[in-house]
Short mmCIF file of C-alpha atoms and ligand atoms in Angstrom, two decimals:
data_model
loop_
_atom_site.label_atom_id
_atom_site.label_comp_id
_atom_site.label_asym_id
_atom_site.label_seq_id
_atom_site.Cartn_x
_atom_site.Cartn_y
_atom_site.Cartn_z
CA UNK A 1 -170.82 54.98 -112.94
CA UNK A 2 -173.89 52.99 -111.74
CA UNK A 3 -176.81 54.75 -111.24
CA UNK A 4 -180.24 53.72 -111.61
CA UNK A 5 -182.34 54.11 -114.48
CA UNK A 6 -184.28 56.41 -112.31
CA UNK A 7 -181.85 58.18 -111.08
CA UNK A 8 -180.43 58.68 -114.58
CA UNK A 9 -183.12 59.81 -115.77
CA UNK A 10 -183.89 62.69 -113.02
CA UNK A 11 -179.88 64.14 -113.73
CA UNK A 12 -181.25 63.87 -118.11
CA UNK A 13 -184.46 65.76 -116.95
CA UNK A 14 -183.67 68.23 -114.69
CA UNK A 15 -180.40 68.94 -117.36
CA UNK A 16 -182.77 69.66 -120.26
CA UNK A 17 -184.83 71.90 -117.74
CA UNK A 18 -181.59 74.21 -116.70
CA UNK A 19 -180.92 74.04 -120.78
CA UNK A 20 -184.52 74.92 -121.74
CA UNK A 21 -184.88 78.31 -119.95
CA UNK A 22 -182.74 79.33 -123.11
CA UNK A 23 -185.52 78.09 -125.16
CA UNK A 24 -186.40 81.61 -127.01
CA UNK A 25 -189.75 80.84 -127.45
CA UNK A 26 -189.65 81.15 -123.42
CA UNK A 27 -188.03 84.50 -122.92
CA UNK A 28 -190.54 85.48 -126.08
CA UNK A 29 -193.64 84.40 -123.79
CA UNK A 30 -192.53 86.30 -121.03
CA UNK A 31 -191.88 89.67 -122.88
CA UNK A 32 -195.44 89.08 -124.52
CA UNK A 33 -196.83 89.02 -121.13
CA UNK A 34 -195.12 91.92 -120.14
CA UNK A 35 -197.58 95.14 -119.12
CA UNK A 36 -195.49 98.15 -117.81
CA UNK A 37 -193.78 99.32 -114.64
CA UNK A 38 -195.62 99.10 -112.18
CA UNK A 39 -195.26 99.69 -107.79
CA UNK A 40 -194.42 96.70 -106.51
CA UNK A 41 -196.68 97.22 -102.46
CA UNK A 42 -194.43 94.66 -101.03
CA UNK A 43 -191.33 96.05 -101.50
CA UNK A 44 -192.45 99.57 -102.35
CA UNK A 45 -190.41 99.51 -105.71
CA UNK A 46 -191.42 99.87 -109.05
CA UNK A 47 -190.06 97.25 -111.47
CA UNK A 48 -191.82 95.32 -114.53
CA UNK A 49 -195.20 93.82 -114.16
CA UNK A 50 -195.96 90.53 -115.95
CA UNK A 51 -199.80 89.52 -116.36
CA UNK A 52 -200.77 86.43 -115.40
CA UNK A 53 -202.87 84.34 -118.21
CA UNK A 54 -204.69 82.45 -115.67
CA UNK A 55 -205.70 84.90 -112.77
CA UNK A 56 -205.05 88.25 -115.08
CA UNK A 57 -203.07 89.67 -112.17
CA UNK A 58 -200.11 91.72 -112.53
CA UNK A 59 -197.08 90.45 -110.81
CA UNK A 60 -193.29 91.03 -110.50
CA UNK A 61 -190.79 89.01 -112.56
CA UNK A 62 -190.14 87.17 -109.43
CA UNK A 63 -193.56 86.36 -109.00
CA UNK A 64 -193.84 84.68 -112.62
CA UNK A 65 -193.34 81.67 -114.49
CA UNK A 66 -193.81 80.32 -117.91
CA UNK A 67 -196.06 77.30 -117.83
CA UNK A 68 -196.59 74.70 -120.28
CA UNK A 69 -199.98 74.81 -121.32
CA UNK A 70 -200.00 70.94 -122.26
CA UNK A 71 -197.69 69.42 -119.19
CA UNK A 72 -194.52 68.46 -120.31
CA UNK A 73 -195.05 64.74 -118.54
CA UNK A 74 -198.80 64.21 -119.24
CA UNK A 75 -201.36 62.19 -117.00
CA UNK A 76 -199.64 58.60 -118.59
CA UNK A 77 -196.51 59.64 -117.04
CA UNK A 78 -193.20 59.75 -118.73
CA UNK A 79 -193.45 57.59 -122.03
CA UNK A 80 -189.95 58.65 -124.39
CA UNK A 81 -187.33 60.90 -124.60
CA UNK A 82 -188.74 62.26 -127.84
CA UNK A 83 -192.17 63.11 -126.41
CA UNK A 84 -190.18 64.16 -123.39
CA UNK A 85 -187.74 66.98 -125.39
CA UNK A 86 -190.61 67.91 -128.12
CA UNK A 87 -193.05 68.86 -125.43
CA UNK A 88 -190.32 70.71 -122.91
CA UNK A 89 -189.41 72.80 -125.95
CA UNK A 90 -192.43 73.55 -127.35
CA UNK A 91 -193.41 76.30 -129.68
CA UNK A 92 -194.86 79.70 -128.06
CA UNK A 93 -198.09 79.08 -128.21
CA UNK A 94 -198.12 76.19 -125.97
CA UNK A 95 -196.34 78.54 -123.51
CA UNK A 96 -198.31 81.11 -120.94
CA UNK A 97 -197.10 83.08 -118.07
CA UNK A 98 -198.97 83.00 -115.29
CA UNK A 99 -197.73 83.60 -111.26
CA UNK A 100 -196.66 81.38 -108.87
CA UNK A 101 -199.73 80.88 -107.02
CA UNK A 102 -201.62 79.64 -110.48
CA UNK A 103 -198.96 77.92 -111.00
CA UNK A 104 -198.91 75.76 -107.78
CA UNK A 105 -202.59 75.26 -108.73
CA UNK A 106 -202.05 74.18 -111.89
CA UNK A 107 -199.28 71.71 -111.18
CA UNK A 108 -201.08 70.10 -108.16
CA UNK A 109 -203.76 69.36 -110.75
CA UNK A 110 -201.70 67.67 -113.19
CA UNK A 111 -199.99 65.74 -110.11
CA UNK A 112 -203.49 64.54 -109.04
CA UNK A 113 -204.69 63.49 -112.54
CA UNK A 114 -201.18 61.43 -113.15
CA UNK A 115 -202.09 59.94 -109.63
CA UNK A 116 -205.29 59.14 -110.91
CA UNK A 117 -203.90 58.15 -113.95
CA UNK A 118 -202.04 55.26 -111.56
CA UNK A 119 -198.63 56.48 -112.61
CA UNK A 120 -196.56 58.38 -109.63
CA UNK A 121 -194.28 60.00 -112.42
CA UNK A 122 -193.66 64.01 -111.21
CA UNK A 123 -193.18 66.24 -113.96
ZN1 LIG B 1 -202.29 84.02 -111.51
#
């Protein structure tokens, strides 16, 4: 095998990420966030309703996703594995749940200010 150190490190990243929605403290954020069953108006289905910690909108499971309140790759980029794995499994409270349109938000702005950081690392 003789793949570049980039490429290497992508299949090590994205391998921890698949391993760390297991990370309890994850599953434990989301249940925290979790407000009721509630009618979902776009599919006309009731289900359980997650608030958001950035908008304070109530959204569908679907709809949700655990953020990491300090990025897991910060504005320098990627610097070490052990920064790396400390930081992608983090305790709770450096976990929120917010929906996928804060989320968007929120990762475009940590893309711009690695940009501006001059490092093109993605997280
Ligand atoms: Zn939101």
């Amino acid at each position: 095998m003789d793949w570049s150190e980039g490429r290497k490190r992508a299949f090590i990243i994205s391998t921890l990420r698949a391993g760390s929605r297991r990370w309890p403290p994850k599953w434990q954020t989301l249940n925290s966030a979790y407000v009721g069953i509630r009618l979902n108006e776009k599919t006309n289905r009731e289900g359980k309703h997650y608030l958001c910690a950035l908008c304070e909108g109530e959204f569908p499971a679907k709809d949700i996703q655990i953020d990491h309140i300090i990025p897991v790759i910060g504005p320098e980029g990627f610097t070490n594995w052990d920064d790396y794995i400390n930081r992608l499994f983090c305790p709770k409270n450096n976990l929120q749940a917010v929906c996928t349109g804060c989320h968007k938000i929120k990762s475009y702005n940590e893309g711009q200010e690695r940009k501006t950081y001059g490092n093109q690392e993605v997280d």
